PDB file of C-alpha atoms in Angstrom:
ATOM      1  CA  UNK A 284     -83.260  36.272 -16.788  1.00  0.00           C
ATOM      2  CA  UNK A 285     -80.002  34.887 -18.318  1.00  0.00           C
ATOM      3  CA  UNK A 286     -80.828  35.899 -21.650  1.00  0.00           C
ATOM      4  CA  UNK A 287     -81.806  39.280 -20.736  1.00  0.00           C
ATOM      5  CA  UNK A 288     -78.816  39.725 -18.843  1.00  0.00           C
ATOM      6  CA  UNK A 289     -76.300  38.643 -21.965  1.00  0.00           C
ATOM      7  CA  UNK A 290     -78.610  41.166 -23.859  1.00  0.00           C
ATOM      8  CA  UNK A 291     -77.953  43.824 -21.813  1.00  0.00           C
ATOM      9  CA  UNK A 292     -74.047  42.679 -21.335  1.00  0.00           C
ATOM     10  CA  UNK A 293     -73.750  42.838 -25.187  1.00  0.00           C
ATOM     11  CA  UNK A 294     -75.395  46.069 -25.553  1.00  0.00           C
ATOM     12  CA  UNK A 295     -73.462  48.228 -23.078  1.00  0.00           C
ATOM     13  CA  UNK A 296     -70.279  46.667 -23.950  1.00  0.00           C
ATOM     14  CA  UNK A 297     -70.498  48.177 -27.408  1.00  0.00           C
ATOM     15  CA  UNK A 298     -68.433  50.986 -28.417  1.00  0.00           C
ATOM     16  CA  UNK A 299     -70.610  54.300 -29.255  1.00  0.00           C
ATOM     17  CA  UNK A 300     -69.818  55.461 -33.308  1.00  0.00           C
ATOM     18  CA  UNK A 301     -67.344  58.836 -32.619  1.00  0.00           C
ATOM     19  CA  UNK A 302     -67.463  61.460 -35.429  1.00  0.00           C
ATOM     20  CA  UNK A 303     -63.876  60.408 -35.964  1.00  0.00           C
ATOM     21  CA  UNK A 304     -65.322  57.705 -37.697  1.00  0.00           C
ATOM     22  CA  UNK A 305     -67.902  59.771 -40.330  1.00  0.00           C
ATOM     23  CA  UNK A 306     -66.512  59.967 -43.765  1.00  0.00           C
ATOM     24  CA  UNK A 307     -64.866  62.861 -44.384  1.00  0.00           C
ATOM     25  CA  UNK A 308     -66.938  62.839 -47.739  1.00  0.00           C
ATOM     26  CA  UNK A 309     -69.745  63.040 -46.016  1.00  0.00           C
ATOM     27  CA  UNK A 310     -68.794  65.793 -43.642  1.00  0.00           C
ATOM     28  CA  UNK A 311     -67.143  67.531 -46.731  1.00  0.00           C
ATOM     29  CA  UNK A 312     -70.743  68.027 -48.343  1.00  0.00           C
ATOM     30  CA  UNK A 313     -72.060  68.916 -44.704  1.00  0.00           C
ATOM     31  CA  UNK A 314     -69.686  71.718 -44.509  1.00  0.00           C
ATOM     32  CA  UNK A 315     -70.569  73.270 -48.042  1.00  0.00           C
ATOM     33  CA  UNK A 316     -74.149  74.286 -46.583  1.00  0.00           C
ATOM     34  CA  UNK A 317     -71.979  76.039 -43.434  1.00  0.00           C
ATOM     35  CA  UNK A 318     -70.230  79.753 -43.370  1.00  0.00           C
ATOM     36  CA  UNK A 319     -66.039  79.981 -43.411  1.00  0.00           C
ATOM     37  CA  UNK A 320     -66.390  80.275 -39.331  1.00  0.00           C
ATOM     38  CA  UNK A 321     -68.280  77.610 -39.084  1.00  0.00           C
ATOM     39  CA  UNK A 322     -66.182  75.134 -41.230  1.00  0.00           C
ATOM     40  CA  UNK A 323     -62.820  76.232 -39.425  1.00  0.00           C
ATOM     41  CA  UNK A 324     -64.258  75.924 -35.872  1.00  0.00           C
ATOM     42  CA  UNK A 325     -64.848  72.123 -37.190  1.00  0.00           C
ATOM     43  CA  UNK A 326     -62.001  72.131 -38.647  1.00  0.00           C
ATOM     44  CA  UNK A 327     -60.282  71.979 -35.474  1.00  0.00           C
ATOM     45  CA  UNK A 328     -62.358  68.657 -33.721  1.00  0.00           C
ATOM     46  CA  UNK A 329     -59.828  65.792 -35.282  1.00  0.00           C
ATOM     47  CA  UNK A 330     -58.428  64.508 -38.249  1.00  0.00           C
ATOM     48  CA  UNK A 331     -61.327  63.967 -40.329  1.00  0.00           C
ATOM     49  CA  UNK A 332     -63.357  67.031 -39.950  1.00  0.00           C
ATOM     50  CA  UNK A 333     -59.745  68.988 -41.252  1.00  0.00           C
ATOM     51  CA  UNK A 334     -59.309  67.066 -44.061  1.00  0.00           C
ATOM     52  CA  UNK A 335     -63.069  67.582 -44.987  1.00  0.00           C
ATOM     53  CA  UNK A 336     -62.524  70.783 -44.462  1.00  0.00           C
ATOM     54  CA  UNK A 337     -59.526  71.218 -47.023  1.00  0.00           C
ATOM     55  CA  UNK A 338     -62.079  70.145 -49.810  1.00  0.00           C
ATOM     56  CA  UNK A 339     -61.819  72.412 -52.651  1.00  0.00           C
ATOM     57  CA  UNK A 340     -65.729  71.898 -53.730  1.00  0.00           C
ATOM     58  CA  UNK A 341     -66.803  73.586 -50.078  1.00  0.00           C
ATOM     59  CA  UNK A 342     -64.615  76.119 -50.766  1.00  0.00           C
ATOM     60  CA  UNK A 343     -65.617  76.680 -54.675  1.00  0.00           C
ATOM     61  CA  UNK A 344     -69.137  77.636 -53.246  1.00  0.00           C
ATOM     62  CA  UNK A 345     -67.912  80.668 -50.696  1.00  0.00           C
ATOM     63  CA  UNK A 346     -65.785  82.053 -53.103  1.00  0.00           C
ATOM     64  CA  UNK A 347     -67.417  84.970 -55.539  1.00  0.00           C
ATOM     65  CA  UNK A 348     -68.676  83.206 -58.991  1.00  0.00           C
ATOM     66  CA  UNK A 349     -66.167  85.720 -60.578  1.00  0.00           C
ATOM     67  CA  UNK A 350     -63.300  85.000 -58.457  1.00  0.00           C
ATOM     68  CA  UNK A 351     -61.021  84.064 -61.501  1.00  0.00           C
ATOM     69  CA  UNK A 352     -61.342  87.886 -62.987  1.00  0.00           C
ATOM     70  CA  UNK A 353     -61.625  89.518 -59.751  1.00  0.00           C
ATOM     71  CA  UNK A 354     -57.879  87.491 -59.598  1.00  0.00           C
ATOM     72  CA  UNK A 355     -56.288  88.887 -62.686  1.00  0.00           C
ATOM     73  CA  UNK A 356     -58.137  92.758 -61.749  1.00  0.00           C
ATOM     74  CA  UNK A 357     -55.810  92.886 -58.680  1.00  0.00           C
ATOM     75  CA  UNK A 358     -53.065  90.904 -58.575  1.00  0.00           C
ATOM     76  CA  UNK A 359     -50.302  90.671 -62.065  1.00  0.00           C
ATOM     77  CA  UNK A 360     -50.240  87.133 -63.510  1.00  0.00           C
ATOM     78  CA  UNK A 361     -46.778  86.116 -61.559  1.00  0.00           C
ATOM     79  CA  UNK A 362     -47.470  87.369 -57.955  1.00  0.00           C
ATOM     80  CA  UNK A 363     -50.844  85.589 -57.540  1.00  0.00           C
ATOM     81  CA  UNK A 364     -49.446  82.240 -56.363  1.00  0.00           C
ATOM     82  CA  UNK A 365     -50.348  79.205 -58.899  1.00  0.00           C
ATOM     83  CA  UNK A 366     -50.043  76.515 -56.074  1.00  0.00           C
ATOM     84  CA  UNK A 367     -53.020  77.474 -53.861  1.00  0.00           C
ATOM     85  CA  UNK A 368     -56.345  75.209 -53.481  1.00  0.00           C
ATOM     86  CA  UNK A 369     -59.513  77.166 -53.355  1.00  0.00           C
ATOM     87  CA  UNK A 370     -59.380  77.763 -49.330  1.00  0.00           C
ATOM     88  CA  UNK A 371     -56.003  78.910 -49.890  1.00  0.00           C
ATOM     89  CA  UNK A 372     -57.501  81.016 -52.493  1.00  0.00           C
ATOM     90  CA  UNK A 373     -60.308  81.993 -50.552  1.00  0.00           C
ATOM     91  CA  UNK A 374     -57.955  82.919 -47.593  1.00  0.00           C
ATOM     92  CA  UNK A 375     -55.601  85.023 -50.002  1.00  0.00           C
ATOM     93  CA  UNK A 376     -58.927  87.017 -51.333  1.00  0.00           C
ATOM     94  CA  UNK A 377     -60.152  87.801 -47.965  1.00  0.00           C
ATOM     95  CA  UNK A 378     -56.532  90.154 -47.225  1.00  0.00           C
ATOM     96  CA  UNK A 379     -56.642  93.539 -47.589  1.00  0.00           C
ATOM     97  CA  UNK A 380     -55.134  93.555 -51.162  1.00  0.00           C
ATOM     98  CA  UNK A 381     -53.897  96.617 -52.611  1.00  0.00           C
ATOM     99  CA  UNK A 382     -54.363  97.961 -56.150  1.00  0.00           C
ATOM    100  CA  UNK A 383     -54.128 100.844 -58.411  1.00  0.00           C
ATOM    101  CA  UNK A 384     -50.944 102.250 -56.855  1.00  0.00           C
ATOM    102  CA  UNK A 385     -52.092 101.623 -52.931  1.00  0.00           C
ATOM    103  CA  UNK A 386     -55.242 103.661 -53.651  1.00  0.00           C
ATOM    104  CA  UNK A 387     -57.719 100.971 -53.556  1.00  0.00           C
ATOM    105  CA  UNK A 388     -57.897  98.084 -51.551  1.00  0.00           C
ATOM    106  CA  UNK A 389     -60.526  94.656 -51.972  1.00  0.00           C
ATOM    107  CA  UNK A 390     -60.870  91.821 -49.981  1.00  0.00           C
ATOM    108  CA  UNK A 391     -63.816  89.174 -48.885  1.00  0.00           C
ATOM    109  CA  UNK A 392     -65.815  89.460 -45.977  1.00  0.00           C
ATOM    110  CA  UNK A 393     -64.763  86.204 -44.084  1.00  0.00           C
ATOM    111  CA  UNK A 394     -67.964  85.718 -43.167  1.00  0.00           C
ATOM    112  CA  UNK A 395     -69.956  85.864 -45.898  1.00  0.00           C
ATOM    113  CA  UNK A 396     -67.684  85.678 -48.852  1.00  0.00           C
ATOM    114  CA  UNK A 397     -68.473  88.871 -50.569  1.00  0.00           C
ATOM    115  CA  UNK A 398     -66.575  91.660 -52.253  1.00  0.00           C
ATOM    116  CA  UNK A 399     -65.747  95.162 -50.289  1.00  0.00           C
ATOM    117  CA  UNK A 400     -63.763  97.241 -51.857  1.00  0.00           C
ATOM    118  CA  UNK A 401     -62.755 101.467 -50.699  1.00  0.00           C
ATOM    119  CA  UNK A 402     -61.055 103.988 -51.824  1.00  0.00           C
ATOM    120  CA  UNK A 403     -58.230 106.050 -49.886  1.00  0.00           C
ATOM    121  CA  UNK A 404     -58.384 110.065 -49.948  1.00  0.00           C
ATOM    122  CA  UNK A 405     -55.216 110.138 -52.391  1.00  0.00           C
ATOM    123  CA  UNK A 406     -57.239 107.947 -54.640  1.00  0.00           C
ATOM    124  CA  UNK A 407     -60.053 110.779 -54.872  1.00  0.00           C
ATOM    125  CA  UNK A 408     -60.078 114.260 -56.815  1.00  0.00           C
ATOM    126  CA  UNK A 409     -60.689 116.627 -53.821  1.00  0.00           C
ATOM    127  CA  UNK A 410     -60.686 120.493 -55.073  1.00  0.00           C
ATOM    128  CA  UNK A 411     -57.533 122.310 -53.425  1.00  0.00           C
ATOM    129  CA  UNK A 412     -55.687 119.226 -52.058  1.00  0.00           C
ATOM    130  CA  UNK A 413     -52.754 120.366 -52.819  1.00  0.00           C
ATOM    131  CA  UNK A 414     -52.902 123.687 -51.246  1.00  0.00           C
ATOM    132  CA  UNK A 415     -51.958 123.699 -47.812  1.00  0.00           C
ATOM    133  CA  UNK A 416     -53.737 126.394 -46.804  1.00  0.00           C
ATOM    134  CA  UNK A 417     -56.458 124.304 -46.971  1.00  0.00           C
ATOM    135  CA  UNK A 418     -55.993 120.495 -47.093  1.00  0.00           C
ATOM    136  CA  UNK A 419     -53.142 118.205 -45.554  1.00  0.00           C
ATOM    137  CA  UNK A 420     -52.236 114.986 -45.340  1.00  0.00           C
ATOM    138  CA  UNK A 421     -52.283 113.616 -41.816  1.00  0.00           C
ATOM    139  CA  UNK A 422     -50.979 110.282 -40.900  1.00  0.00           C
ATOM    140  CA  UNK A 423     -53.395 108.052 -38.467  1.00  0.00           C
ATOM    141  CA  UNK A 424     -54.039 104.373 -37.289  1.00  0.00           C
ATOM    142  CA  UNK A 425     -57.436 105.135 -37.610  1.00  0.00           C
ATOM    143  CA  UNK A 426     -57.963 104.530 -41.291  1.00  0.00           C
ATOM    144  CA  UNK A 427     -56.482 101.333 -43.398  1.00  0.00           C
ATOM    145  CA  UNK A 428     -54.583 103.616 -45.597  1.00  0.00           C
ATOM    146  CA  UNK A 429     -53.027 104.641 -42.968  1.00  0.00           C
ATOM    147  CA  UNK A 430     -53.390 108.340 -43.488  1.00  0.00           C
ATOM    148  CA  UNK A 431     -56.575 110.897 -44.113  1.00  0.00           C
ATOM    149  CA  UNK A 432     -57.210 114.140 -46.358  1.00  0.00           C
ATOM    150  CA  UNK A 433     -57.642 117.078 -43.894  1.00  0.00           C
ATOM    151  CA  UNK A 434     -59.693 119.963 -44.539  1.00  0.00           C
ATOM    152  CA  UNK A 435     -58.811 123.187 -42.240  1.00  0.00           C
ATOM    153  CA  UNK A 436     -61.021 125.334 -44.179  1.00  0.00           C
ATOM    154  CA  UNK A 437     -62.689 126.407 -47.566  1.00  0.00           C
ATOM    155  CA  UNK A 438     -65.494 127.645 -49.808  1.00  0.00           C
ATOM    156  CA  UNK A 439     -65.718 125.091 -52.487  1.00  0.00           C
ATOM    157  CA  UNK A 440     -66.058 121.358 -50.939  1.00  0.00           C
ATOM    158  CA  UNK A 441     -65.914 119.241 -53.913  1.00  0.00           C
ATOM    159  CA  UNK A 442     -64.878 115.509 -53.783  1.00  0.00           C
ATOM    160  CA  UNK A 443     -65.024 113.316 -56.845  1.00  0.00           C
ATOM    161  CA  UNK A 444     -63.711 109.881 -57.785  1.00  0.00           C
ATOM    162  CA  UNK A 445     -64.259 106.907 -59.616  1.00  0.00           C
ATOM    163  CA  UNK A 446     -63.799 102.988 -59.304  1.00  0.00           C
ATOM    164  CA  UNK A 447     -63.872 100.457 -61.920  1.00  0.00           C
ATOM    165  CA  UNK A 448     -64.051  96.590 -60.903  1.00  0.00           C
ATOM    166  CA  UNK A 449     -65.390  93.554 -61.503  1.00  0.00           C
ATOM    167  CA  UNK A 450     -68.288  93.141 -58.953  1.00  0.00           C
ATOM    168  CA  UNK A 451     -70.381  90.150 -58.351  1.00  0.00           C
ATOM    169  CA  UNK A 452     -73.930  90.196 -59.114  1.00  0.00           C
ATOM    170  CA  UNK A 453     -75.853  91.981 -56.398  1.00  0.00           C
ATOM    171  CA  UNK A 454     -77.112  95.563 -54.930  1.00  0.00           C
ATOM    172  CA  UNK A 455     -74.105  97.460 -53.580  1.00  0.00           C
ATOM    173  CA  UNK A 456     -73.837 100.940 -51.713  1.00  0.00           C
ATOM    174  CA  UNK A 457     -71.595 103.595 -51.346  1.00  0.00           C
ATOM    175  CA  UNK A 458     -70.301 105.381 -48.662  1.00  0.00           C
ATOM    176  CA  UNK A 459     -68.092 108.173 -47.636  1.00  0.00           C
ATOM    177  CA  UNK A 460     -66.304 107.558 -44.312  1.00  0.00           C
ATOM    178  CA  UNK A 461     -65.772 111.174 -42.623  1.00  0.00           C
ATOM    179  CA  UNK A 462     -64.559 112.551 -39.299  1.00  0.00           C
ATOM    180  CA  UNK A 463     -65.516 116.129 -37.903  1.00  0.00           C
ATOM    181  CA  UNK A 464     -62.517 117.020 -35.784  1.00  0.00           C
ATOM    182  CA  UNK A 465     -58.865 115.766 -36.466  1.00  0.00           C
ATOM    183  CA  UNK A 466     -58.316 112.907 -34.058  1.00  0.00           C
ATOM    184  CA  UNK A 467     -55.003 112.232 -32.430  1.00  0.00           C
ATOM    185  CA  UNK A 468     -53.711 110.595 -29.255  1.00  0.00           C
ATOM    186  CA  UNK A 469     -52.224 111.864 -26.433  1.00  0.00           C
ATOM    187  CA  UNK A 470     -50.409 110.332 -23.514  1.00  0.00           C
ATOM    188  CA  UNK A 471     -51.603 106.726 -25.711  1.00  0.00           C
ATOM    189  CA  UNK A 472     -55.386 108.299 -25.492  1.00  0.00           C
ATOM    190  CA  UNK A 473     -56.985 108.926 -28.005  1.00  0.00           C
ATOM    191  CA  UNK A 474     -58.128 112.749 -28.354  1.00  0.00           C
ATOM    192  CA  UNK A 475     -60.001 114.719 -31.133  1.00  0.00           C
ATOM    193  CA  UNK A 476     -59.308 118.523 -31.663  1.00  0.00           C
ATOM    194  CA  UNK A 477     -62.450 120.555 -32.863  1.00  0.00           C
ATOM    195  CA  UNK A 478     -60.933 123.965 -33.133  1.00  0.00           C
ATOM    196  CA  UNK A 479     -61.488 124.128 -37.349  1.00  0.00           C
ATOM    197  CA  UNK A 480     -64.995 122.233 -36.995  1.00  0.00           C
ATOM    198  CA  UNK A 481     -67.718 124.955 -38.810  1.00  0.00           C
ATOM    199  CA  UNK A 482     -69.845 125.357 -41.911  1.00  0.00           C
ATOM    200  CA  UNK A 483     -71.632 121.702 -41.672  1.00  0.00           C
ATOM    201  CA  UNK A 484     -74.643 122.719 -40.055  1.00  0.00           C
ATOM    202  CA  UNK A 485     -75.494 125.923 -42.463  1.00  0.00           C
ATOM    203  CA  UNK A 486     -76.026 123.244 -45.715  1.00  0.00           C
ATOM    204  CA  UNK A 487     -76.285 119.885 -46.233  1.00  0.00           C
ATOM    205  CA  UNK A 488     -73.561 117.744 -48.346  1.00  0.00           C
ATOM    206  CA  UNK A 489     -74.582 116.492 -51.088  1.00  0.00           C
ATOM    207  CA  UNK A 490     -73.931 112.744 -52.194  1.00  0.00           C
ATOM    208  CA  UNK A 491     -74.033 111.513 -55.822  1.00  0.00           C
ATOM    209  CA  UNK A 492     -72.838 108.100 -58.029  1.00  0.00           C
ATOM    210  CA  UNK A 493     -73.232 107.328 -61.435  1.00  0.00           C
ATOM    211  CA  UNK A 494     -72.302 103.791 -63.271  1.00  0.00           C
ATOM    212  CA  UNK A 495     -71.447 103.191 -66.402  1.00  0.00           C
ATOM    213  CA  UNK A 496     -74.998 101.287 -67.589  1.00  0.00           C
ATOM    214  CA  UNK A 497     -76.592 104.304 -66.347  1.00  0.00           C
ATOM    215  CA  UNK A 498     -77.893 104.202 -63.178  1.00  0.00           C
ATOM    216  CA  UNK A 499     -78.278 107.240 -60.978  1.00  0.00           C
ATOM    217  CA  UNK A 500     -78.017 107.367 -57.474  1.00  0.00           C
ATOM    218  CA  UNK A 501     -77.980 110.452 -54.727  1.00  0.00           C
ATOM    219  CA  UNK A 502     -78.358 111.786 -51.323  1.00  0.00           C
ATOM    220  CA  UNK A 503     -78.013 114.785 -49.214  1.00  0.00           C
ATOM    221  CA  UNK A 504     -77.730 115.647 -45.205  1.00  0.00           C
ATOM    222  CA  UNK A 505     -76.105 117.411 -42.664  1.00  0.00           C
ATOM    223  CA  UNK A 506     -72.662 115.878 -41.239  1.00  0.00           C
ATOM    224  CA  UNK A 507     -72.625 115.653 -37.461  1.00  0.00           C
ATOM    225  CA  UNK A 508     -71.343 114.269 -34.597  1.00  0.00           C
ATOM    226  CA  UNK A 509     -67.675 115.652 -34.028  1.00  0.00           C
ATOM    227  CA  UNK A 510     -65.249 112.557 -32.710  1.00  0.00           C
ATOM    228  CA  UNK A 511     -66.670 109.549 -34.142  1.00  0.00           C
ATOM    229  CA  UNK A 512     -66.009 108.062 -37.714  1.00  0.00           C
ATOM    230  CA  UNK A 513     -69.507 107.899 -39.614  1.00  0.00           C
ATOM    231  CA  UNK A 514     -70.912 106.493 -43.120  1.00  0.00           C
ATOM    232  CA  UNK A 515     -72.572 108.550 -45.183  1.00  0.00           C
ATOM    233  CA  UNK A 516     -74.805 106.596 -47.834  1.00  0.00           C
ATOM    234  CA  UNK A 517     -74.514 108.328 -50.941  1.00  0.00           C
ATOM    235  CA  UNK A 518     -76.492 105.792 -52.976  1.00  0.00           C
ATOM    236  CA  UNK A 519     -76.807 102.009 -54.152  1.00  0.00           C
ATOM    237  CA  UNK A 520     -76.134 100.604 -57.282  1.00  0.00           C
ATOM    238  CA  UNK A 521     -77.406  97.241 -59.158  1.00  0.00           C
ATOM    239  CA  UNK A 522     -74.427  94.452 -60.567  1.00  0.00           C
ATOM    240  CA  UNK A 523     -75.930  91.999 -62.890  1.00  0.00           C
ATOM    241  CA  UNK A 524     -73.057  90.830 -64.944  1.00  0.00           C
ATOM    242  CA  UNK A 525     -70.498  89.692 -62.991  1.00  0.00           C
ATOM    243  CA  UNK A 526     -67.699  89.150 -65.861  1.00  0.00           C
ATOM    244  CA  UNK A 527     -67.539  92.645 -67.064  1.00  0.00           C
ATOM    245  CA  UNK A 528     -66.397  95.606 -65.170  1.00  0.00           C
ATOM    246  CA  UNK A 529     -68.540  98.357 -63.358  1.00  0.00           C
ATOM    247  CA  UNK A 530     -67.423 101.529 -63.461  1.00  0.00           C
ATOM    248  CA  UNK A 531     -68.571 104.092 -60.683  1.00  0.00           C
ATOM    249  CA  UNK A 532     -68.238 107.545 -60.296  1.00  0.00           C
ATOM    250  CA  UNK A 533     -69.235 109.498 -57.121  1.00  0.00           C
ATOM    251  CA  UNK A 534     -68.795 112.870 -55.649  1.00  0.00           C
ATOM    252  CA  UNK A 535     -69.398 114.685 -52.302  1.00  0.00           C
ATOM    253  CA  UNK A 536     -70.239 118.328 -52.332  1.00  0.00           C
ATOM    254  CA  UNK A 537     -71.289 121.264 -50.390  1.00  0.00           C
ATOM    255  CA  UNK A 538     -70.184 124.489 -53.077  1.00  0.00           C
ATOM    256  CA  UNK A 539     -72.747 126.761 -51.520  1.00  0.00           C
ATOM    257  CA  UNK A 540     -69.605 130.443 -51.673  1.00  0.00           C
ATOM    258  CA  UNK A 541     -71.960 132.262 -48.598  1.00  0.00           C
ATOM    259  CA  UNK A 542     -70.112 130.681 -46.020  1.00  0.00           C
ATOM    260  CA  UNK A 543     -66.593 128.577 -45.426  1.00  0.00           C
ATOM    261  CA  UNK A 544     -66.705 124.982 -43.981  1.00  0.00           C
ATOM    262  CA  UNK A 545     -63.668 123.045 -42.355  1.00  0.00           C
ATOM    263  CA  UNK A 546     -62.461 120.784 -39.403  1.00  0.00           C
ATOM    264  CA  UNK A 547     -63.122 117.384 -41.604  1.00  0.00           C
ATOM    265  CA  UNK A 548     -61.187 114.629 -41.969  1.00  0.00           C
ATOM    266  CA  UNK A 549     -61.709 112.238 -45.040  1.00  0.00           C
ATOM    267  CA  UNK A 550     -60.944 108.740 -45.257  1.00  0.00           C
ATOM    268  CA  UNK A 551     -62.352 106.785 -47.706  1.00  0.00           C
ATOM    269  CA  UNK A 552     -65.398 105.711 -49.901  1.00  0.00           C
ATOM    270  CA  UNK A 553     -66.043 102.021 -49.238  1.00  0.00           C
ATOM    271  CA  UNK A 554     -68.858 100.151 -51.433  1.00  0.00           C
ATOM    272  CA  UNK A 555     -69.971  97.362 -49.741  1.00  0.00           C
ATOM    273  CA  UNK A 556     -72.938  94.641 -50.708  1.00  0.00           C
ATOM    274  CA  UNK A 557     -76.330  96.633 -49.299  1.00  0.00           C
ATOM    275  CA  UNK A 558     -76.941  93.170 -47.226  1.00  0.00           C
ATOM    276  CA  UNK A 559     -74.240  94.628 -44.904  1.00  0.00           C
ATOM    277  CA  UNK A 560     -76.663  97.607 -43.550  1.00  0.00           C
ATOM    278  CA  UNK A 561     -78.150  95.161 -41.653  1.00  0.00           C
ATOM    279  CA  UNK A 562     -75.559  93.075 -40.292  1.00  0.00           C
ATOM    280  CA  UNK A 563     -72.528  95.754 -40.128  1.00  0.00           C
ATOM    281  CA  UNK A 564     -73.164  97.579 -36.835  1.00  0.00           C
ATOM    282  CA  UNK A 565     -70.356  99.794 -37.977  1.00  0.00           C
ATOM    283  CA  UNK A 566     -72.373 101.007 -40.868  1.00  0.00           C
ATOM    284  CA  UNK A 567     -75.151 102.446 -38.229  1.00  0.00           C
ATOM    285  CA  UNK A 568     -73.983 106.172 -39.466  1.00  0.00           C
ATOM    286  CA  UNK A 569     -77.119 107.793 -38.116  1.00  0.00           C
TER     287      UNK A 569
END
C-alpha cells in the first residue's frame, strides 16, 4: 500500500503540459491548414500561439499565388509599403483599395483569401449620363463608392464597361448591383421613393460579358423587387493564367424604343470567385 500510495503522490503532483509550452514551430505549421479567423482567434490565447501566428510561411499560403502582380496592378511602386511581412501584406490586400482614378476598388475576402474586385457607376459607359433629364448622380451610404447613377427615365438603357486585372486562377462571375426606387433616409430611417419606378416588367434586361481569350457569357430577366439592393448574374468567366491580365467587358441592356423605363438606381458591377454563390447570403438576388 506504501508504494501505491508514493505512485499515486508522484502522479498527481505533476504539472499538466499547457499549450504555452508547444513550440511555436509546431503550432506555426498547425495554423497554415486553418482560415485568417481561425489563426487570429489563436492568436490571441498567449505568447506562443501570436508569435506562431506572425509566421510569414502561414501567411504565404492565404495570400493569392499572384499576389506580387496583383501588388504592382494597384498600388505605384513607392506607396505600397516595403517593410510589411506577408500578414501585414495579407492585411493591407484585404482593404478596400482604390484604383483607376477611384473607379475600381479590390480587396481579399478575409475569410477565404480571394480576389473581389467592382466597379462604381462613374467607372461604367451608361448612354445619357450626362443628361440630367435623365440620369444623376446621387450621393448614398448605401454603396462603397459612396454615390449611385440614377435613372429617372428613358428609352435606350444601355450600360457598358470593362475591367482589366490580374485574376487568380479560378471561375469568377459577374454581377450588376441595382436598386428599383431611389433610397434615402428620413428622420435617420431609411426610406425608398418609387414614384419613377416603370418599364421593368414590359422586357427583360439583358446581361452580357466578353474576355479577352474569348469566352462568352450572357443572361436575361426581369428586375424586381423595389427597396432592396439585388445581384443580377450576368455570366461567369474561366482564369487560368494567373500572371497575365484578364480583360472583361460587360453590358446591361433593355433598348426595346416601345416603351420608357426609369426609377433605377445603379451601383456597381462586382466579379466575385463563383464559390461565393454559395457562401455569400448577400448574393441570394432571386
Amino acid at each position: 500500500m506504501g508504494i501505491l500510495f508514493s505512485i499515486s503522490s508522484q502522479s498527481s503532483s505533476s504539472p499538466n503540459p499547457s499549450l504555452g509550452e508547444l513550440p511555436e514551430s509546431c503550432i506555426a505549421v498547425i495554423m497554415e491548414y486553418m482560415d485568417p479567423p481561425q489563426i487570429c482567434k489563436l492568436a490571441s490565447l498567449n505568447r506562443a500561439f501570436h508569435g506562431a501566428s506572425l509566421a510569414d510561411f502561414v501567411w504565404e499560403s492565404k495570400l493569392p499565388s499572384n499576389y506580387h502582380v496583383i501588388i504592382q496592378k494597384i498600388f505605384d511602386g513607392s506607396s505600397f509599403p516595403s517593410h510589411l511581412g506577408k500578414r501585414g501584406i495579407y492585411s493591407r490586400l484585404c482593404s478596400l483599395n482604390t484604383f483607376d482614378e477611384g473607379t475600381k476598388k479590390v480587396w481579399l475576402d478575409r475569410s477565404m483569401g480571394k480576389v473581389c474586385l467592382s466597379v462604381s457607376a462613374k467607372g461604367l459607359s451608361i448612354t445619357g449620363i450626362d443628361d440630367r433629364r435623365y440620369w444623376n448622380h446621387v450621393p448614398t451610404e448605401e454603396s462603397r463608392f459612396s454615390s449611385v447613377a440614377y435613372l429617372q427615365q428613358i428609352w435606350w438603357f444601355e450600360v457598358d464597361g470593362e475591367v482589366e486585372f490580374p485574376f487568380p486562377a479560378g471561375t469568377y462571375s459577374l454581377f450588376f448591383r441595382i436598386h428599383l426606387g431611389k433610397p434615402s433616409k428620413r428622420f435617420g430611417r431609411r426610406v425608398c421613393n418609387t414614384e419613377h419606378v416603370h418599364g421593368w416588367d414590359v422586357k427583360p434586361v439583358r446581361f452580357q460579358l466578353w474576355t479577352s481569350d474569348d469566352q462568352y457569357d450572357s443572361s436575361q430577366c426581369f428586375l424586381k423587387g423595389p427597396g432592396k439592393w439585388r445581384y443580377y448574374h450576368a455570366g461567369d468567366f474561366v482564369v487560368e493564367d494567373s500572371n497575365v491580365s484578364t480583360k472583361v467587358k460587360f453590358s446591361m441592356t433593355q433598348i426595346d424604343c416601345t416603351h420608357t423605363k426609369g426609377g433605377l438606381c445603379l451601383d456597381s458591377v462586382f466579379v466575385y470567385p463563383s464559390e461565393f454563390r454559395k457562401v455569400k447570403e448577400f448574393l441570394n438576388y432571386s
